[in-house]
Amino acid sequence: MIEAGAAIIDITPTPGLSMSGFAARSLPAKGAHDPLTARAVVIGDTAVVVADVIGIDAGMSARIRQRCALPADNIVVAALHNHGGPASMARRLSLTADPAYLERLEDACVAAMDKAVAARRPARIVVSQGSDPDIARNRRHSDGPVDTSLTLLRIRGEAGAMIAVVTAYACHPVVLGADNLLWTADYPHFVRQSLEETYPGAIALFMTGCAGDANTGHSAHASITLVADPKRSYEAAQRIGGKIARAALVAGEQPVRDDISARNGIVMLNFERREIEPAEVLEEGWRNEALTAELARKSLLGYWIDWAKHVAPTVPAPLAARVTVLDWGGVRVVALPGEILASTALSIRAALGEDKPAFVVGFADDNPGYIPPASEFQHGGYEVDEAHRYYGQPMAFAPGSAEALAACAIRLATEKERSA
C-alpha cells in the first residue's frame, strides 16, 4: 500500500518587505490578508512542495532537494507564483530580496517536506477530473488556447480521514493588482480554503499550471497601474477561488495504482536578443520618457533603464533547465521551469492522452522568466519582447526552448510505458 503525508509551514513575512510581481508597485507590504505557506505532499518516496512566492530559483531549489529526507531526484520544489508575496529570488524580478527571508523560505520548504515524510501513513489515493470552471482567459489572443484541466487527487488514510487534496489550475494568480499592499496567495488561497472546508483536517495543495498567457481576462500591460479595479479585489478572488474548488469536486473518483516513480531530465536553453537598438540608445529613450511618465509607467521604466545599463551588456550562457515527471500510480505530475504558455501544456497533454488525468505545472525548480513557444514570437508583446528585462535576464529565451522542454517532458512521461 502507498504511504503518504502532508504538512504546512507558515512563511508569512513581516510588514515592510518589498512585494514582488508588479513593476508598477513601489511601496512595501503593510500587512497580511491571508497567511503565506510552504505546503508539502509526500507520496511514497516522492514529494512536491509549493511555496506561496513568485518564484524559487534553481540554486535554492537544489539546496532544498539536497537537504530533505527523500532522494533529491524525487522532489519537485514549486512556487505558487502569487504576485502578493515577497521578493524571493536573488537578482531576479528587479528587486533585492531580503537575505534573512530567503534563508527562512529555504528552511521552511525543507521543514515542510521533512514534516510530511515523518507524517506518512498507509493511504488510498483516488483521482478525478473536474469540470471547466470557465475562469482562465488567454491574455495574448482573444481566441487563444487555455488549459482547462482541473485534476483532483484525494489522499485518504486507512480509516478514511482525508490526509491531503491536490489540485492545479492554469491561471495567473493576479486577481489582485499592483494597488494591493497586503501579503496574499491570491485566488489559490480561496481554492485551498474551500477544499479544506469540504474535508476538515486535510491539507490542500494547489499547483499553478502553465499560466504564462492565462489570467482572468486582462492584458499584462493592464497591470501597469496603481488605480484600483473593482474586478481585481479580494471579493473577486474569493468568488474565483470558490468556483474553481467547486468545479474540481464535481467528478467521480477513480482509484490509482500503488506504483510510484520519478524521472528527471535537463534541457539546455539558449537566449536570443529581441531588442534591435543598442542598450545605450534604449536607455536614453527610456530616461527621456520617464521625465513625463505617470507614476506606474515611470516605475517600470526605472527597471528597464537599470536593465539597459547593468544587465543588457552581458552575454548569458545557456541555462540548464530541469524537467521532472512524477508518476503517482498512473497520474503524472509534469513539472516545468518558468512561465510556460498554454499551448505547450496542451501539446504535452495531447501526447500523454487527453483522457488521462495529469498535472502539467510551471514555476517548478526555477523561475527564469517566460518561455514562449516559437509560434508566439511573430506576435511580440510583453511575454516575448519585454518580460526578460524585469526578470533581470540579458536576453529572452530563444525560439524552440518551449518545444525542447515539452519534448523532454513527453519522453520522461512515456518512457515507462514504452518499456512496459
GROMACS .gro file of C-alpha atoms in nm:
model
  420
    1MET     CA    1   0.000   0.000   0.000
    2ILE     CA    2   0.111   0.356  -0.068
    3GLU     CA    3   0.220   0.570   0.225
    4ALA     CA    4   0.151   0.944   0.215
    5GLY     CA    5   0.182   1.252   0.433
    6ALA     CA    6   0.134   1.626   0.416
    7ALA     CA    7   0.244   1.934   0.608
    8ILE     CA    8   0.223   2.313   0.616
    9ILE     CA    9   0.481   2.566   0.738
   10ASP     CA   10   0.396   2.937   0.769
   11ILE     CA   11   0.620   3.170   0.566
   12THR     CA   12   0.428   3.497   0.606
   13PRO     CA   13   0.680   3.783   0.611
   14THR     CA   14   0.662   4.075   0.846
   15PRO     CA   15   0.527   4.402   0.701
   16GLY     CA   16   0.782   4.630   0.541
   17LEU     CA   17   0.946   4.392   0.293
   18SER     CA   18   0.932   4.458  -0.081
   19MET     CA   19   0.645   4.291  -0.268
   20SER     CA   20   0.726   4.113  -0.592
   21GLY     CA   21   0.526   4.074  -0.911
   22PHE     CA   22   0.429   4.419  -1.033
   23ALA     CA   23   0.678   4.671  -1.169
   24ALA     CA   24   0.424   4.947  -1.102
   25ARG     CA   25   0.424   4.881  -0.727
   26SER     CA   26   0.699   5.052  -0.531
   27LEU     CA   27   0.562   5.053  -0.174
   28PRO     CA   28   0.636   4.765   0.068
   29ALA     CA   29   0.374   4.540   0.224
   30LYS     CA   30   0.175   4.696   0.505
   31GLY     CA   31   0.025   4.375   0.644
   32ALA     CA   32  -0.126   4.037   0.555
   33HIS     CA   33  -0.466   3.941   0.418
   34ASP     CA   34  -0.403   3.567   0.442
   35PRO     CA   35  -0.107   3.358   0.559
   36LEU     CA   36   0.161   3.261   0.310
   37THR     CA   37   0.270   2.899   0.341
   38ALA     CA   38   0.501   2.625   0.219
   39ARG     CA   39   0.291   2.312   0.167
   40ALA     CA   40   0.429   1.965   0.102
   41VAL     CA   41   0.267   1.639  -0.004
   42VAL     CA   42   0.474   1.320   0.009
   43ILE     CA   43   0.360   1.006  -0.173
   44GLY     CA   44   0.590   0.708  -0.131
   45ASP     CA   45   0.943   0.842  -0.168
   46THR     CA   46   0.839   1.135  -0.393
   47ALA     CA   47   0.727   1.483  -0.295
   48VAL     CA   48   0.601   1.818  -0.413
   49VAL     CA   49   0.642   2.133  -0.207
   50VAL     CA   50   0.475   2.457  -0.315
   51ALA     CA   51   0.569   2.790  -0.157
   52ASP     CA   52   0.348   3.098  -0.177
   53VAL     CA   53   0.608   3.312  -0.352
   54ILE     CA   54   0.654   3.432  -0.709
   55GLY     CA   55   0.948   3.204  -0.778
   56ILE     CA   56   1.224   2.988  -0.633
   57ASP     CA   57   1.547   2.991  -0.830
   58ALA     CA   58   1.741   2.682  -0.933
   59GLY     CA   59   2.010   2.727  -0.669
   60MET     CA   60   1.764   2.736  -0.379
   61SER     CA   61   1.562   2.452  -0.529
   62ALA     CA   62   1.872   2.233  -0.549
   63ARG     CA   63   1.967   2.308  -0.187
   64ILE     CA   64   1.614   2.228  -0.066
   65ARG     CA   65   1.612   1.896  -0.250
   66GLN     CA   66   1.958   1.802  -0.122
   67ARG     CA   67   1.866   1.885   0.238
   68CYS     CA   68   1.546   1.680   0.252
   69ALA     CA   69   1.498   1.330   0.383
   70LEU     CA   70   1.394   1.198   0.041
   71PRO     CA   71   1.613   1.138  -0.267
   72ALA     CA   72   1.678   1.474  -0.433
   73ASP     CA   73   1.575   1.345  -0.776
   74ASN     CA   74   1.229   1.256  -0.640
   75ILE     CA   75   1.136   1.609  -0.529
   76VAL     CA   76   0.966   1.900  -0.706
   77VAL     CA   77   1.011   2.244  -0.550
   78ALA     CA   78   0.750   2.477  -0.698
   79ALA     CA   79   0.633   2.833  -0.649
   80LEU     CA   80   0.267   2.933  -0.644
   81HIS     CA   81   0.364   3.244  -0.845
   82ASN     CA   82   0.132   3.470  -0.649
   83HIS     CA   83   0.203   3.840  -0.706
   84GLY     CA   84   0.118   3.932  -0.347
   85GLY     CA   85   0.427   3.780  -0.191
   86PRO     CA   86   0.781   3.897  -0.112
   87ALA     CA   87   1.085   3.913  -0.335
   88SER     CA   88   1.201   3.551  -0.328
   89MET     CA   89   1.478   3.514  -0.587
   90ALA     CA   90   1.822   3.671  -0.574
   91ARG     CA   91   1.891   3.900  -0.874
   92ARG     CA   92   1.555   3.826  -1.034
   93LEU     CA   93   1.247   4.040  -1.095
   94SER     CA   94   1.439   4.363  -1.041
   95LEU     CA   95   1.403   4.364  -0.663
   96THR     CA   96   1.656   4.298  -0.391
   97ALA     CA   97   1.541   4.001  -0.186
   98ASP     CA   98   1.591   4.010   0.189
   99PRO     CA   99   1.867   3.755   0.272
  100ALA     CA  100   1.707   3.663   0.604
  101TYR     CA  101   1.376   3.591   0.433
  102LEU     CA  102   1.545   3.380   0.164
  103GLU     CA  103   1.702   3.170   0.440
  104ARG     CA  104   1.364   3.137   0.613
  105LEU     CA  105   1.196   3.035   0.286
  106GLU     CA  106   1.452   2.765   0.215
  107ASP     CA  107   1.434   2.629   0.570
  108ALA     CA  108   1.054   2.627   0.559
  109CYS     CA  109   1.041   2.424   0.237
  110VAL     CA  110   1.280   2.169   0.388
  111ALA     CA  111   1.082   2.160   0.712
  112ALA     CA  112   0.750   2.114   0.530
  113MET     CA  113   0.881   1.817   0.335
  114ASP     CA  114   1.053   1.653   0.629
  115LYS     CA  115   0.740   1.700   0.841
  116ALA     CA  116   0.530   1.541   0.565
  117VAL     CA  117   0.777   1.250   0.543
  118ALA     CA  118   0.750   1.195   0.918
  119ALA     CA  119   0.369   1.204   0.892
  120ARG     CA  120   0.349   0.931   0.624
  121ARG     CA  121   0.098   0.657   0.686
  122PRO     CA  122  -0.082   0.398   0.473
  123ALA     CA  123  -0.312   0.573   0.231
  124ARG     CA  124  -0.558   0.520  -0.050
  125ILE     CA  125  -0.545   0.762  -0.342
  126VAL     CA  126  -0.820   0.841  -0.591
  127VAL     CA  127  -0.823   1.082  -0.883
  128SER     CA  128  -1.096   1.273  -1.063
  129GLN     CA  129  -1.123   1.517  -1.350
  130GLY     CA  130  -1.322   1.825  -1.254
  131SER     CA  131  -1.526   2.038  -1.491
  132ASP     CA  132  -1.401   2.352  -1.666
  133PRO     CA  133  -1.452   2.638  -1.418
  134ASP     CA  134  -1.453   2.888  -1.707
  135ILE     CA  135  -1.216   3.126  -1.528
  136ALA     CA  136  -0.892   3.140  -1.728
  137ARG     CA  137  -0.865   3.356  -2.040
  138ASN     CA  138  -0.579   3.378  -2.287
  139ARG     CA  139  -0.446   3.729  -2.228
  140ARG     CA  140  -0.247   3.743  -2.554
  141HIS     CA  141  -0.517   3.634  -2.801
  142SER     CA  142  -0.892   3.673  -2.757
  143ASP     CA  143  -0.948   3.331  -2.913
  144GLY     CA  144  -0.626   3.179  -2.783
  145PRO     CA  145  -0.599   2.845  -2.601
  146VAL     CA  146  -0.616   2.787  -2.227
  147ASP     CA  147  -0.551   2.469  -2.033
  148THR     CA  148  -0.889   2.399  -1.870
  149SER     CA  149  -0.781   2.078  -1.697
  150LEU     CA  150  -0.876   2.052  -1.331
  151THR     CA  151  -0.743   1.725  -1.194
  152LEU     CA  152  -0.809   1.649  -0.827
  153LEU     CA  153  -0.622   1.394  -0.617
  154ARG     CA  154  -0.773   1.283  -0.286
  155ILE     CA  155  -0.540   1.109  -0.040
  156ARG     CA  156  -0.714   0.925   0.245
  157GLY     CA  157  -0.578   0.735   0.542
  158GLU     CA  158  -0.680   0.374   0.602
  159ALA     CA  159  -0.958   0.482   0.836
  160GLY     CA  160  -1.099   0.715   0.571
  161ALA     CA  161  -0.984   1.051   0.707
  162MET     CA  162  -0.855   1.280   0.434
  163ILE     CA  163  -0.480   1.345   0.452
  164ALA     CA  164  -0.448   1.581   0.157
  165VAL     CA  165  -0.624   1.714  -0.151
  166VAL     CA  166  -0.409   1.806  -0.452
  167THR     CA  167  -0.521   2.013  -0.750
  168ALA     CA  168  -0.384   2.251  -1.012
  169TYR     CA  169  -0.521   2.513  -1.248
  170ALA     CA  170  -0.358   2.720  -1.521
  171CYS     CA  171  -0.447   3.079  -1.437
  172HIS     CA  172  -0.208   3.351  -1.323
  173PRO     CA  173  -0.258   3.432  -0.952
  174VAL     CA  174  -0.305   3.801  -1.033
  175VAL     CA  175  -0.665   3.871  -0.940
  176LEU     CA  176  -0.523   4.134  -0.704
  177GLY     CA  177  -0.341   4.417  -0.878
  178ALA     CA  178  -0.047   4.646  -0.810
  179ASP     CA  179  -0.254   4.859  -0.570
  180ASN     CA  180  -0.270   4.569  -0.322
  181LEU     CA  181  -0.023   4.608  -0.035
  182LEU     CA  182  -0.120   4.301   0.169
  183TRP     CA  183   0.052   3.965   0.165
  184THR     CA  184  -0.176   3.719  -0.011
  185ALA     CA  185  -0.175   3.391  -0.201
  186ASP     CA  186  -0.444   3.545  -0.426
  187TYR     CA  187  -0.723   3.320  -0.557
  188PRO     CA  188  -0.537   2.992  -0.474
  189HIS     CA  189  -0.581   3.081  -0.106
  190PHE     CA  190  -0.955   3.058  -0.152
  191VAL     CA  191  -0.931   2.737  -0.356
  192ARG     CA  192  -0.739   2.575  -0.072
  193GLN     CA  193  -0.970   2.722   0.190
  194SER     CA  194  -1.277   2.581   0.014
  195LEU     CA  195  -1.122   2.236  -0.026
  196GLU     CA  196  -1.014   2.225   0.338
  197GLU     CA  197  -1.363   2.328   0.449
  198THR     CA  198  -1.502   2.039   0.244
  199TYR     CA  199  -1.251   1.798   0.402
  200PRO     CA  200  -1.180   1.914   0.760
  201GLY     CA  201  -0.834   1.813   0.876
  202ALA     CA  202  -0.696   1.774   0.523
  203ILE     CA  203  -0.416   1.983   0.375
  204ALA     CA  204  -0.491   2.131   0.033
  205LEU     CA  205  -0.202   2.163  -0.210
  206PHE     CA  206  -0.257   2.390  -0.511
  207MET     CA  207  -0.011   2.392  -0.801
  208THR     CA  208  -0.019   2.666  -1.064
  209GLY     CA  209  -0.042   2.527  -1.414
  210CYS     CA  210   0.114   2.664  -1.732
  211ALA     CA  211  -0.033   3.010  -1.693
  212GLY     CA  212   0.219   3.224  -1.882
  213ASP     CA  213  -0.055   3.360  -2.109
  214ALA     CA  214  -0.358   3.296  -1.888
  215ASN     CA  215  -0.533   3.512  -1.630
  216THR     CA  216  -0.889   3.624  -1.563
  217GLY     CA  217  -0.908   3.844  -1.871
  218HIS     CA  218  -0.680   4.149  -1.861
  219SER     CA  219  -0.362   4.212  -2.059
  220ALA     CA  220  -0.020   4.210  -1.897
  221HIS     CA  221   0.009   4.583  -1.964
  222ALA     CA  222  -0.318   4.642  -1.774
  223SER     CA  223  -0.122   4.577  -1.454
  224ILE     CA  224   0.099   4.882  -1.512
  225THR     CA  225  -0.125   5.098  -1.297
  226LEU     CA  226  -0.185   5.175  -0.932
  227VAL     CA  227  -0.554   5.253  -0.984
  228ALA     CA  228  -0.784   5.013  -0.800
  229ASP     CA  229  -1.001   4.793  -1.022
  230PRO     CA  230  -1.322   4.652  -0.868
  231LYS     CA  231  -1.276   4.339  -1.080
  232ARG     CA  232  -0.940   4.279  -0.909
  233SER     CA  233  -1.047   4.265  -0.546
  234TYR     CA  234  -1.040   4.016  -0.260
  235GLU     CA  235  -1.411   3.961  -0.316
  236ALA     CA  236  -1.337   3.865  -0.677
  237ALA     CA  237  -1.051   3.637  -0.567
  238GLN     CA  238  -1.282   3.461  -0.320
  239ARG     CA  239  -1.551   3.415  -0.584
  240ILE     CA  240  -1.300   3.279  -0.837
  241GLY     CA  241  -1.127   3.050  -0.588
  242GLY     CA  242  -1.459   2.910  -0.470
  243LYS     CA  243  -1.573   2.845  -0.826
  244ILE     CA  244  -1.252   2.657  -0.909
  245ALA     CA  245  -1.282   2.446  -0.594
  246ARG     CA  246  -1.644   2.356  -0.669
  247ALA     CA  247  -1.558   2.262  -1.028
  248ALA     CA  248  -1.276   2.037  -0.903
  249LEU     CA  249  -1.507   1.849  -0.669
  250VAL     CA  250  -1.784   1.751  -0.913
  251ALA     CA  251  -1.638   1.441  -1.080
  252GLY     CA  252  -1.645   1.083  -0.961
  253GLU     CA  253  -1.339   0.914  -0.814
  254GLN     CA  254  -1.113   0.655  -0.976
  255PRO     CA  255  -0.853   0.463  -0.771
  256VAL     CA  256  -0.487   0.493  -0.868
  257ARG     CA  257  -0.227   0.216  -0.868
  258ASP     CA  258   0.033   0.169  -0.595
  259ASP     CA  259   0.343   0.215  -0.812
  260ILE     CA  260   0.528   0.545  -0.765
  261SER     CA  261   0.825   0.674  -0.966
  262ALA     CA  262   1.020   0.987  -1.059
  263ARG     CA  263   1.220   1.082  -1.370
  264ASN     CA  264   1.428   1.390  -1.446
  265GLY     CA  265   1.588   1.549  -1.749
  266ILE     CA  266   1.799   1.856  -1.820
  267VAL     CA  267   1.736   2.079  -2.122
  268MET     CA  268   1.988   2.345  -2.221
  269LEU     CA  269   1.802   2.662  -2.315
  270ASN     CA  270   1.963   2.926  -2.535
  271PHE     CA  271   1.898   3.300  -2.532
  272GLU     CA  272   1.833   3.542  -2.817
  273ARG     CA  273   1.830   3.922  -2.815
  274ARG     CA  274   1.494   4.074  -2.906
  275GLU     CA  275   1.598   4.440  -2.894
  276ILE     CA  276   1.722   4.587  -3.222
  277GLU     CA  277   1.863   4.916  -3.091
  278PRO     CA  278   2.180   4.924  -2.876
  279ALA     CA  279   2.128   4.925  -2.500
  280GLU     CA  280   2.261   5.282  -2.462
  281VAL     CA  281   2.009   5.411  -2.716
  282LEU     CA  282   1.727   5.233  -2.537
  283GLU     CA  283   1.843   5.371  -2.203
  284GLU     CA  284   1.845   5.727  -2.332
  285GLY     CA  285   1.498   5.692  -2.480
  286TRP     CA  286   1.354   5.546  -2.161
  287ARG     CA  287   1.516   5.819  -1.950
  288ASN     CA  288   1.355   6.084  -2.167
  289GLU     CA  289   1.017   5.913  -2.149
  290ALA     CA  290   1.041   5.882  -1.770
  291LEU     CA  291   1.062   6.261  -1.734
  292THR     CA  292   0.692   6.296  -1.813
  293ALA     CA  293   0.557   5.946  -1.747
  294GLU     CA  294   0.287   5.883  -1.489
  295LEU     CA  295   0.396   5.711  -1.167
  296ALA     CA  296   0.333   5.345  -1.258
  297ARG     CA  297   0.492   5.374  -1.602
  298LYS     CA  298   0.785   5.564  -1.453
  299SER     CA  299   0.844   5.281  -1.208
  300LEU     CA  300   0.855   5.029  -1.494
  301LEU     CA  301   1.089   5.248  -1.696
  302GLY     CA  302   1.321   5.265  -1.396
  303TYR     CA  303   1.363   4.887  -1.408
  304TRP     CA  304   1.424   4.897  -1.782
  305ILE     CA  305   1.683   5.174  -1.750
  306ASP     CA  306   1.868   4.972  -1.488
  307TRP     CA  307   1.849   4.667  -1.716
  308ALA     CA  308   1.991   4.858  -2.013
  309LYS     CA  309   2.280   4.989  -1.808
  310HIS     CA  310   2.377   4.686  -1.599
  311VAL     CA  311   2.225   4.369  -1.747
  312ALA     CA  312   2.186   4.407  -2.123
  313PRO     CA  313   2.561   4.430  -2.198
  314THR     CA  314   2.622   4.078  -2.064
  315VAL     CA  315   2.604   3.762  -2.275
  316PRO     CA  316   2.432   3.475  -2.090
  317ALA     CA  317   2.545   3.116  -2.103
  318PRO     CA  318   2.279   2.857  -2.193
  319LEU     CA  319   2.055   2.781  -1.897
  320ALA     CA  320   2.026   2.425  -1.765
  321ALA     CA  321   1.653   2.371  -1.710
  322ARG     CA  322   1.528   2.080  -1.501
  323VAL     CA  323   1.219   1.888  -1.609
  324THR     CA  324   1.064   1.637  -1.368
  325VAL     CA  325   0.785   1.385  -1.413
  326LEU     CA  326   0.643   1.215  -1.106
  327ASP     CA  327   0.419   0.916  -1.169
  328TRP     CA  328   0.170   0.872  -0.888
  329GLY     CA  329   0.007   0.541  -0.975
  330GLY     CA  330  -0.060   0.648  -1.333
  331VAL     CA  331  -0.131   1.012  -1.252
  332ARG     CA  332   0.162   1.215  -1.382
  333VAL     CA  333   0.294   1.540  -1.238
  334VAL     CA  334   0.482   1.714  -1.520
  335ALA     CA  335   0.690   1.993  -1.363
  336LEU     CA  336   0.841   2.260  -1.588
  337PRO     CA  337   1.051   2.567  -1.501
  338GLY     CA  338   0.944   2.924  -1.564
  339GLU     CA  339   0.637   3.082  -1.718
  340ILE     CA  340   0.508   2.830  -1.971
  341LEU     CA  341   0.224   2.916  -2.211
  342ALA     CA  342  -0.094   2.713  -2.256
  343SER     CA  343  -0.015   2.567  -2.597
  344THR     CA  344   0.295   2.397  -2.456
  345ALA     CA  345   0.093   2.234  -2.178
  346LEU     CA  346  -0.174   2.125  -2.425
  347SER     CA  347   0.088   1.965  -2.651
  348ILE     CA  348   0.211   1.762  -2.354
  349ARG     CA  349  -0.143   1.658  -2.260
  350ALA     CA  350  -0.211   1.551  -2.619
  351ALA     CA  351   0.099   1.329  -2.618
  352LEU     CA  352   0.010   1.172  -2.282
  353GLY     CA  353  -0.352   1.116  -2.381
  354GLU     CA  354  -0.607   1.386  -2.315
  355ASP     CA  355  -0.832   1.140  -2.133
  356LYS     CA  356  -0.560   1.061  -1.879
  357PRO     CA  357  -0.550   1.268  -1.559
  358ALA     CA  358  -0.228   1.465  -1.521
  359PHE     CA  359  -0.090   1.776  -1.360
  360VAL     CA  360   0.112   1.991  -1.601
  361VAL     CA  361   0.256   2.277  -1.398
  362GLY     CA  362   0.504   2.562  -1.431
  363PHE     CA  363   0.728   2.758  -1.191
  364ALA     CA  364   0.892   2.434  -1.079
  365ASP     CA  365   1.256   2.415  -0.963
  366ASP     CA  366   1.333   2.752  -1.122
  367ASN     CA  367   1.160   3.064  -1.249
  368PRO     CA  368   1.392   3.229  -1.503
  369GLY     CA  369   1.112   3.404  -1.694
  370TYR     CA  370   0.874   3.346  -1.983
  371ILE     CA  371   0.946   3.059  -2.223
  372PRO     CA  372   0.706   3.109  -2.515
  373PRO     CA  373   0.656   2.860  -2.799
  374ALA     CA  374   0.812   2.951  -3.133
  375SER     CA  375   0.472   3.035  -3.282
  376GLU     CA  376   0.433   3.329  -3.043
  377PHE     CA  377   0.745   3.520  -3.146
  378GLN     CA  378   0.580   3.672  -3.453
  379HIS     CA  379   0.324   3.836  -3.223
  380GLY     CA  380   0.576   4.002  -2.990
  381GLY     CA  381   0.424   4.156  -2.677
  382TYR     CA  382   0.519   4.161  -2.311
  383GLU     CA  383   0.582   3.789  -2.270
  384VAL     CA  384   0.806   3.773  -2.578
  385ASP     CA  385   0.975   4.112  -2.609
  386GLU     CA  386   0.978   4.278  -2.265
  387ALA     CA  387   0.945   4.049  -1.964
  388HIS     CA  388   1.310   3.939  -1.963
  389ARG     CA  389   1.409   4.295  -1.864
  390TYR     CA  390   1.204   4.283  -1.544
  391TYR     CA  391   1.331   3.931  -1.478
  392GLY     CA  392   1.689   4.055  -1.500
  393GLN     CA  393   1.781   3.840  -1.799
  394PRO     CA  394   2.007   3.997  -2.066
  395MET     CA  395   1.802   3.836  -2.342
  396ALA     CA  396   1.481   3.643  -2.398
  397PHE     CA  397   1.480   3.267  -2.439
  398ALA     CA  398   1.534   3.162  -2.799
  399PRO     CA  399   1.256   3.017  -3.015
  400GLY     CA  400   1.239   2.642  -2.973
  401SER     CA  401   1.300   2.650  -2.597
  402ALA     CA  402   0.942   2.564  -2.504
  403GLU     CA  403   0.933   2.286  -2.760
  404ALA     CA  404   1.253   2.137  -2.617
  405LEU     CA  405   1.106   2.136  -2.266
  406ALA     CA  406   0.787   1.974  -2.392
  407ALA     CA  407   0.980   1.706  -2.582
  408CYS     CA  408   1.180   1.621  -2.270
  409ALA     CA  409   0.865   1.603  -2.057
  410ILE     CA  410   0.690   1.376  -2.306
  411ARG     CA  411   0.991   1.146  -2.324
  412LEU     CA  412   1.013   1.121  -1.945
  413ALA     CA  413   0.639   1.064  -1.907
  414THR     CA  414   0.611   0.795  -2.172
  415GLU     CA  415   0.937   0.601  -2.141
  416LYS     CA  416   0.789   0.381  -1.867
  417GLU     CA  417   0.501   0.287  -2.098
  418ARG     CA  418   0.741   0.206  -2.381
  419SER     CA  419   0.947  -0.022  -2.157
  420ALA     CA  420   0.646  -0.199  -2.010
   0.00000   0.00000   0.00000
